[in-house]
PDB file of C-alpha atoms in Angstrom:
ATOM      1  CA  UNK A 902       0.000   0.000   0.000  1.00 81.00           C
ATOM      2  CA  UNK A 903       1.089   3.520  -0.949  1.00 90.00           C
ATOM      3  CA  UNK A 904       1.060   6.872   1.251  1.00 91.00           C
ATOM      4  CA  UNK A 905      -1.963   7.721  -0.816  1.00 92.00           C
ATOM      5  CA  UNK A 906      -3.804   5.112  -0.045  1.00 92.00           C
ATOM      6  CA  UNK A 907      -3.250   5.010   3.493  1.00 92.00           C
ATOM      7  CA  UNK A 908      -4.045   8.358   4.005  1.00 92.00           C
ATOM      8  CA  UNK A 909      -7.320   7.741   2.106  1.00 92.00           C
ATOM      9  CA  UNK A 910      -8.023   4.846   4.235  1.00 92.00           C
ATOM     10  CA  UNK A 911      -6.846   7.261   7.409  1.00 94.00           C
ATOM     11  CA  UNK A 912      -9.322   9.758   6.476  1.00 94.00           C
ATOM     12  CA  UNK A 913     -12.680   7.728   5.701  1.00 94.00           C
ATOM     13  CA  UNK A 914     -11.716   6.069   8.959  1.00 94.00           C
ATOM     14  CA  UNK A 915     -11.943   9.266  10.630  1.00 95.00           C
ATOM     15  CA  UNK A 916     -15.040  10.059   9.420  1.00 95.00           C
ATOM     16  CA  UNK A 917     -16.711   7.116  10.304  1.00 95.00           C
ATOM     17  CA  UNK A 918     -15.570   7.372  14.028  1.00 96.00           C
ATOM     18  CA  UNK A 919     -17.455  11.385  13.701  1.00 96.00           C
ATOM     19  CA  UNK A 920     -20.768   9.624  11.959  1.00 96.00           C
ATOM     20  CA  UNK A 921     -20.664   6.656  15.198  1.00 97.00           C
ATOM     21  CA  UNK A 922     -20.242   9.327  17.907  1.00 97.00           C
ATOM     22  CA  UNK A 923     -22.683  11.982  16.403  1.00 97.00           C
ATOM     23  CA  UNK A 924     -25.298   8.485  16.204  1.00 97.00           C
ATOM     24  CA  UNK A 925     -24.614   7.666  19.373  1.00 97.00           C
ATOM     25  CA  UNK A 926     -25.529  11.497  20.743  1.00 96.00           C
ATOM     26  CA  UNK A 927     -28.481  11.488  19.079  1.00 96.00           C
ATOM     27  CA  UNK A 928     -29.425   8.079  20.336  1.00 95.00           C
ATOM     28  CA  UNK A 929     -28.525   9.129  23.810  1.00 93.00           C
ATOM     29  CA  UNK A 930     -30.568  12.373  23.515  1.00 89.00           C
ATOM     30  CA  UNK A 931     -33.679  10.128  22.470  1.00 91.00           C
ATOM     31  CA  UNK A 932     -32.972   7.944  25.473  1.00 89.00           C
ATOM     32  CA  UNK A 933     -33.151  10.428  27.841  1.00 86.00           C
ATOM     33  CA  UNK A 934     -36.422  12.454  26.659  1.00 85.00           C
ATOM     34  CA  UNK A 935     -38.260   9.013  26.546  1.00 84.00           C
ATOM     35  CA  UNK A 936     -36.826   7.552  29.570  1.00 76.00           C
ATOM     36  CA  UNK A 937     -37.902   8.139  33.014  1.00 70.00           C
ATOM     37  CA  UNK A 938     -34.993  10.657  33.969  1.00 68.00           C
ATOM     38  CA  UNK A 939     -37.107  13.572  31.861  1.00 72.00           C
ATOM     39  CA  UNK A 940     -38.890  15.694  33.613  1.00 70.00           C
ATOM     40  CA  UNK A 941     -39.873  18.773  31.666  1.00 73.00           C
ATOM     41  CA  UNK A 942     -38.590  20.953  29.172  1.00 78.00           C
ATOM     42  CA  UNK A 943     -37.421  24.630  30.001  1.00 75.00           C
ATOM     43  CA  UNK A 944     -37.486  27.559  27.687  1.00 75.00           C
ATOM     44  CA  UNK A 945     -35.070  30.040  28.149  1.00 78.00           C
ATOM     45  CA  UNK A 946     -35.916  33.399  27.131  1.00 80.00           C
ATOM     46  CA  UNK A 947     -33.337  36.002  27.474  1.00 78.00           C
ATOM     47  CA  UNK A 948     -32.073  35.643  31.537  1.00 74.00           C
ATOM     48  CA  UNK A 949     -35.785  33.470  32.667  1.00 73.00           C
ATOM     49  CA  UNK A 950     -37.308  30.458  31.702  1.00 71.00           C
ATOM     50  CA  UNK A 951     -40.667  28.986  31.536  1.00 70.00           C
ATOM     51  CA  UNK A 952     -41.219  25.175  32.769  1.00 69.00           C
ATOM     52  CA  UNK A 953     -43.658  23.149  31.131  1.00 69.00           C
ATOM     53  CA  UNK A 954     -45.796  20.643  32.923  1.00 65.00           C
ATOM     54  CA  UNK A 955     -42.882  18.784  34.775  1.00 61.00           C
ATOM     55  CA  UNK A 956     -44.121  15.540  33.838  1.00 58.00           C
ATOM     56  CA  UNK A 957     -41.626  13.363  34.921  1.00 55.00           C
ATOM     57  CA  UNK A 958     -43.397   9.933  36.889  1.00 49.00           C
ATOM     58  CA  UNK A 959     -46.689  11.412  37.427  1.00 60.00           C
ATOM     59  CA  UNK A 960     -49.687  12.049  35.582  1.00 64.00           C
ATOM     60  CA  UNK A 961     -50.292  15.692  34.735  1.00 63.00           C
ATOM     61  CA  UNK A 962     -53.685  17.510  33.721  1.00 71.00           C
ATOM     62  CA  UNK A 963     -54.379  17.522  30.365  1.00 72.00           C
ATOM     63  CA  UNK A 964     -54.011  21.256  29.621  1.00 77.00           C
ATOM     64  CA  UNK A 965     -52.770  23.542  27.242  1.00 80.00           C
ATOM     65  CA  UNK A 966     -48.953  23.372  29.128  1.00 76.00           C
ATOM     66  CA  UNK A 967     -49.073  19.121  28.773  1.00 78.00           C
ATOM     67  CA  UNK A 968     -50.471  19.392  24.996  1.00 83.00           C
ATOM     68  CA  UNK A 969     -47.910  21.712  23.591  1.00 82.00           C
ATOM     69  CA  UNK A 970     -45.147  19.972  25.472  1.00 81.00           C
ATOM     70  CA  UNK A 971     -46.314  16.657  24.002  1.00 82.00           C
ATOM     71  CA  UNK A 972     -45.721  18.173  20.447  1.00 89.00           C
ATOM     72  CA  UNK A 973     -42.479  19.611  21.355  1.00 88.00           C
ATOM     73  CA  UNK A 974     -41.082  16.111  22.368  1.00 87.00           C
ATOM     74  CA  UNK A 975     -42.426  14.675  19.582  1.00 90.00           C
ATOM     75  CA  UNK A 976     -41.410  17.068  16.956  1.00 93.00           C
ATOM     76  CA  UNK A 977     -37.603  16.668  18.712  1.00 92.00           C
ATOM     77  CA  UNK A 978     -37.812  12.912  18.590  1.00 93.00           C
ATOM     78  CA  UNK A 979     -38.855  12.540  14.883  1.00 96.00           C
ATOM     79  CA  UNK A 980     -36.156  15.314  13.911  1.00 96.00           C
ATOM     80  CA  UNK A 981     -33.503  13.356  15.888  1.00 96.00           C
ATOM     81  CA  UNK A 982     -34.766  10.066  14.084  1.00 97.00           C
ATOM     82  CA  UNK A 983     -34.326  11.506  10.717  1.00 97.00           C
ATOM     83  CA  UNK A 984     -30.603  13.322  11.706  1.00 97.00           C
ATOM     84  CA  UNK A 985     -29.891   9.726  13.051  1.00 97.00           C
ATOM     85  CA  UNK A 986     -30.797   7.842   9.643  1.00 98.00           C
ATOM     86  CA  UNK A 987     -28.851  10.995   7.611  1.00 97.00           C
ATOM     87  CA  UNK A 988     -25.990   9.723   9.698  1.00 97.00           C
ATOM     88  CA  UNK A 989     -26.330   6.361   9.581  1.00 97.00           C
ATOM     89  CA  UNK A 990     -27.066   6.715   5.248  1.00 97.00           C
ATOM     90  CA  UNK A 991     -23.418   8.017   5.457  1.00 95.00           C
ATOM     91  CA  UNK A 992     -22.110   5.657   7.196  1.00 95.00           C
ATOM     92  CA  UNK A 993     -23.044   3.089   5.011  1.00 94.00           C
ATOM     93  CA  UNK A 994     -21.886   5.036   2.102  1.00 92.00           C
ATOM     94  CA  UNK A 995     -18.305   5.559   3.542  1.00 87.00           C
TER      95      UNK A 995
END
């Protein structure tokens, strides 16, 4: 093999290492909004924050603060889906 070549080889590797750990962010991300450590999401707005329903282990009222956090975790979980499958399509291309 040739200095070419192994630099080739060198950089594709390197890639595929960033496309594995990006995957496995994502992945983590998902794990933690649908597992039982989430508890609410925060907005920050310039130096406050709003906290939605806090939903965490217990049943909360179905209100307007429970519906539109509902839609924000869902919208973030089929965005990081489709990033992870982007990723993954790469992968499988390098």
């Amino acid at each position: 093999m040739d200095r070419k070549t192994l630099e080739y080889l060198e950089e594709r590797s390197k890639k595929g290492r960033e496309l594995v750990e990006r995957i496995e962010r994502l992945n983590k991300f998902l794990e933690q909004v649908k597992g039982k450590s989430f508890h609410c999401i925060k907005l920050a707005i310039d130096s406050s924050s709003i906290e939605m329903t806090g939903f965490g282990t217990k049943q909360v009222e179905l209100n307007y603060a429970a519906v539109a956090e509902a839609h924000m975790l869902n919208a973030f979980i089929d965005v990081t889906n489709a990033e992870i499958k982007i990723h993954e399509k790469e992968l499988d291309e390098l």
